mmCIF file of C-alpha atoms in Angstrom:
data_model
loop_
_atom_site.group_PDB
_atom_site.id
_atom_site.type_symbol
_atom_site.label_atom_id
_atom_site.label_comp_id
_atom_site.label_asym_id
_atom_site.label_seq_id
_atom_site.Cartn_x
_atom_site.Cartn_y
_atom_site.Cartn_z
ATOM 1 C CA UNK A 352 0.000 0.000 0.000
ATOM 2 C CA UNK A 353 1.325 3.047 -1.063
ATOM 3 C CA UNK A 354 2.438 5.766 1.823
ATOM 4 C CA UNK A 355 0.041 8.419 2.266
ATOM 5 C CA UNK A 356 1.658 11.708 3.340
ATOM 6 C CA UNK A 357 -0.476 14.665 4.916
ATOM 7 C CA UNK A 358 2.028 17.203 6.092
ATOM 8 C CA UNK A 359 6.137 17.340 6.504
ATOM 9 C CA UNK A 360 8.552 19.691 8.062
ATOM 10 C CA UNK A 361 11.994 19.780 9.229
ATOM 11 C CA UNK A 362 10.379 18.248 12.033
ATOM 12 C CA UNK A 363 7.678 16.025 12.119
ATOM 13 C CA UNK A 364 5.917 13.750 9.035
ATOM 14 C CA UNK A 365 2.205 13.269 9.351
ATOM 15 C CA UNK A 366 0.646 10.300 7.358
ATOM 16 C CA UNK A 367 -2.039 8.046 6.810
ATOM 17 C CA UNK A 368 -2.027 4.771 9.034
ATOM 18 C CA UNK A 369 -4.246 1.861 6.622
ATOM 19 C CA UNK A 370 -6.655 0.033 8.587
ATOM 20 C CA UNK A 371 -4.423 -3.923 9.589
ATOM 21 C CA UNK A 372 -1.395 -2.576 8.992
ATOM 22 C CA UNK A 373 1.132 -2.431 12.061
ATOM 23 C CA UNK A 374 2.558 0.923 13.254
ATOM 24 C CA UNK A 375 6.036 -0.626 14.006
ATOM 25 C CA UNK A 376 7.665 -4.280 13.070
ATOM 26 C CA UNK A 377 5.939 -6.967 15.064
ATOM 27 C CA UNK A 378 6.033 -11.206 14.629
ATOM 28 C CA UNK A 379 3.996 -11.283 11.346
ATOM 29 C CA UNK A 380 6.871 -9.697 9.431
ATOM 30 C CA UNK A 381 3.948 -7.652 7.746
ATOM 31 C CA UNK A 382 5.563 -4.907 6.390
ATOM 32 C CA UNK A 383 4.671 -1.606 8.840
ATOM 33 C CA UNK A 384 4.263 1.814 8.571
ATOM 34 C CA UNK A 385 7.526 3.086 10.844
ATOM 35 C CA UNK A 386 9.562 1.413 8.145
ATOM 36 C CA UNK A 387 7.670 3.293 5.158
ATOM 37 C CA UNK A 388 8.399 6.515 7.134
ATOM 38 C CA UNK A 389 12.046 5.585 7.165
ATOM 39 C CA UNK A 390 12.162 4.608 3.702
ATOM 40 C CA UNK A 391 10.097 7.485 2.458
ATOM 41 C CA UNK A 392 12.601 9.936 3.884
ATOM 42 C CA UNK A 393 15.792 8.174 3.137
ATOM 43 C CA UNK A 394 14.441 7.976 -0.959
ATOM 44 C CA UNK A 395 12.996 11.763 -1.012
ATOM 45 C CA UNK A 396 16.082 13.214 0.873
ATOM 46 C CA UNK A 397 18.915 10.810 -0.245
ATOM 47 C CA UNK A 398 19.785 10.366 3.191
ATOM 48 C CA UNK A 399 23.146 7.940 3.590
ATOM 49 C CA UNK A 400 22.631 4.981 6.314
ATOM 50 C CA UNK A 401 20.218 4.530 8.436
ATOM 51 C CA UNK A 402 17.365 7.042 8.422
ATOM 52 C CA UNK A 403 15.863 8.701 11.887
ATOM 53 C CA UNK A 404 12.065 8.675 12.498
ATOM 54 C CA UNK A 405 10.518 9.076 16.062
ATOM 55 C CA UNK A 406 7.958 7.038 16.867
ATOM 56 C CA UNK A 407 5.404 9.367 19.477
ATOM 57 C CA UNK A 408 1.961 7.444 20.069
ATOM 58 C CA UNK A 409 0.894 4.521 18.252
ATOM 59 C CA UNK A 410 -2.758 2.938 16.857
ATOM 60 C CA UNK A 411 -3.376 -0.330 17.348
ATOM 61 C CA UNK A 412 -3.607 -2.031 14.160
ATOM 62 C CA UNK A 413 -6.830 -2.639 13.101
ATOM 63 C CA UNK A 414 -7.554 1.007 13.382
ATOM 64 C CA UNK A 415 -6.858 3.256 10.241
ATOM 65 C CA UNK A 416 -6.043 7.024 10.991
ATOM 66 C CA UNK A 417 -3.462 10.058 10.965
ATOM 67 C CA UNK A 418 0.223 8.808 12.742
ATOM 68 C CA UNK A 419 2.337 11.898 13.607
ATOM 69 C CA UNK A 420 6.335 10.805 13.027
ATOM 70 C CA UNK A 421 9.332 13.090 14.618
ATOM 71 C CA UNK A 422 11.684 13.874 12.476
ATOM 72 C CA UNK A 423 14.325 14.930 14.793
ATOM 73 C CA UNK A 424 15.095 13.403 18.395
ATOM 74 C CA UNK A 425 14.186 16.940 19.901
ATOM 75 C CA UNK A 426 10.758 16.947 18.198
ATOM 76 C CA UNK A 427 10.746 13.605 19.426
ATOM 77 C CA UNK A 428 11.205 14.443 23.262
ATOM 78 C CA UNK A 429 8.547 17.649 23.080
ATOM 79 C CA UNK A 430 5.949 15.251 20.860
ATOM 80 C CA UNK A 431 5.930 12.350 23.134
ATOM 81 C CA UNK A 432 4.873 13.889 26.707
ATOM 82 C CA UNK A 433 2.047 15.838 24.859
ATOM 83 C CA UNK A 434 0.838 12.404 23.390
ATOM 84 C CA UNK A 435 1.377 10.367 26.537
ATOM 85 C CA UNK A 436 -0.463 13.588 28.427
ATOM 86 C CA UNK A 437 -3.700 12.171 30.059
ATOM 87 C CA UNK A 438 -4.612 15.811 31.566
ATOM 88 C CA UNK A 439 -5.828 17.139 28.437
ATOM 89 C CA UNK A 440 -3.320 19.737 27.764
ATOM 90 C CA UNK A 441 -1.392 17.790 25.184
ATOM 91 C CA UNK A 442 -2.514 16.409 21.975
ATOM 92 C CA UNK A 443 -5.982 16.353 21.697
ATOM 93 C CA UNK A 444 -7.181 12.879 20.218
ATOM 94 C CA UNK A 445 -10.549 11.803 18.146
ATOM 95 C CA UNK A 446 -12.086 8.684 17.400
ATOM 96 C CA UNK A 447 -14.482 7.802 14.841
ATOM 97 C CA UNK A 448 -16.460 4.718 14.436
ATOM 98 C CA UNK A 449 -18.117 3.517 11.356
ATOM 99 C CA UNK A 450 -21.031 1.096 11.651
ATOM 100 C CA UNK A 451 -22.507 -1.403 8.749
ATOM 101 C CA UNK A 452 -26.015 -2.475 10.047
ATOM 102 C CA UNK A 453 -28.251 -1.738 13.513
ATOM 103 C CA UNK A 454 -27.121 -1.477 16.546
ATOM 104 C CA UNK A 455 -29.752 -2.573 19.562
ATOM 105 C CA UNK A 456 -29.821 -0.759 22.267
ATOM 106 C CA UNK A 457 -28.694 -3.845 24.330
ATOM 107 C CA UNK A 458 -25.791 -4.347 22.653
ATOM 108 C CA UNK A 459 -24.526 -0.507 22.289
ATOM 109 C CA UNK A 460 -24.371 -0.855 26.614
ATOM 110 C CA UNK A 461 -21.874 -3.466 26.492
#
């Protein structure tokens, strides 16, 4: 699946996380997004070696959305507190659900 890229800086890369497809390498082998980043950046910036990509909060992955990447280590260490920030003064985060079919009211309370 081809990468999907919504915004880039100097800093951060924002881009498209599929629906099944893992955010970093796990036992499958399944080819995951983290190493699309990487190899995204390395081709578009002809970056020698081994490429730098910060990974800041994660979806699990049978969820599809937007996965915010840091760039740099110090975009790194300001992203990942505002992600991991439970108070509500960090990153603010949505969630969506779509829905094929009815949903009973007995079952929606579970």
């Amino acid at each position: 699946m081809p990468l999907t890229v919504l915004y880039e800086d100097n800093h951060i890369i924002v881009t498209v996380k599929p629906v099944n497809v893992p955010v970093q390498a796990d036992d499958t082998g399944d080819l995951d997004l983290l190493t699309q980043v990487k190899a995204y950046i390395k081709e578009k910036y002809n970056k020698p070696g081994e490429v730098y990509c910060g990974l800041v909060h994660r979806l699990d992955r049978p969820v599809g959305g937007v996965m915010v990447f840091a760039r740099t280590s110090k975009a790194a260490q300001r992203l990942a507190p505002q992600f991991a920030d439970k108070g509500g003064s960090g990153a603010k985060k949505r969630y969506a659900a779509a829905v094929c079919g009815e949903i009973s009211s007995r079952s929606a309370a579970r």
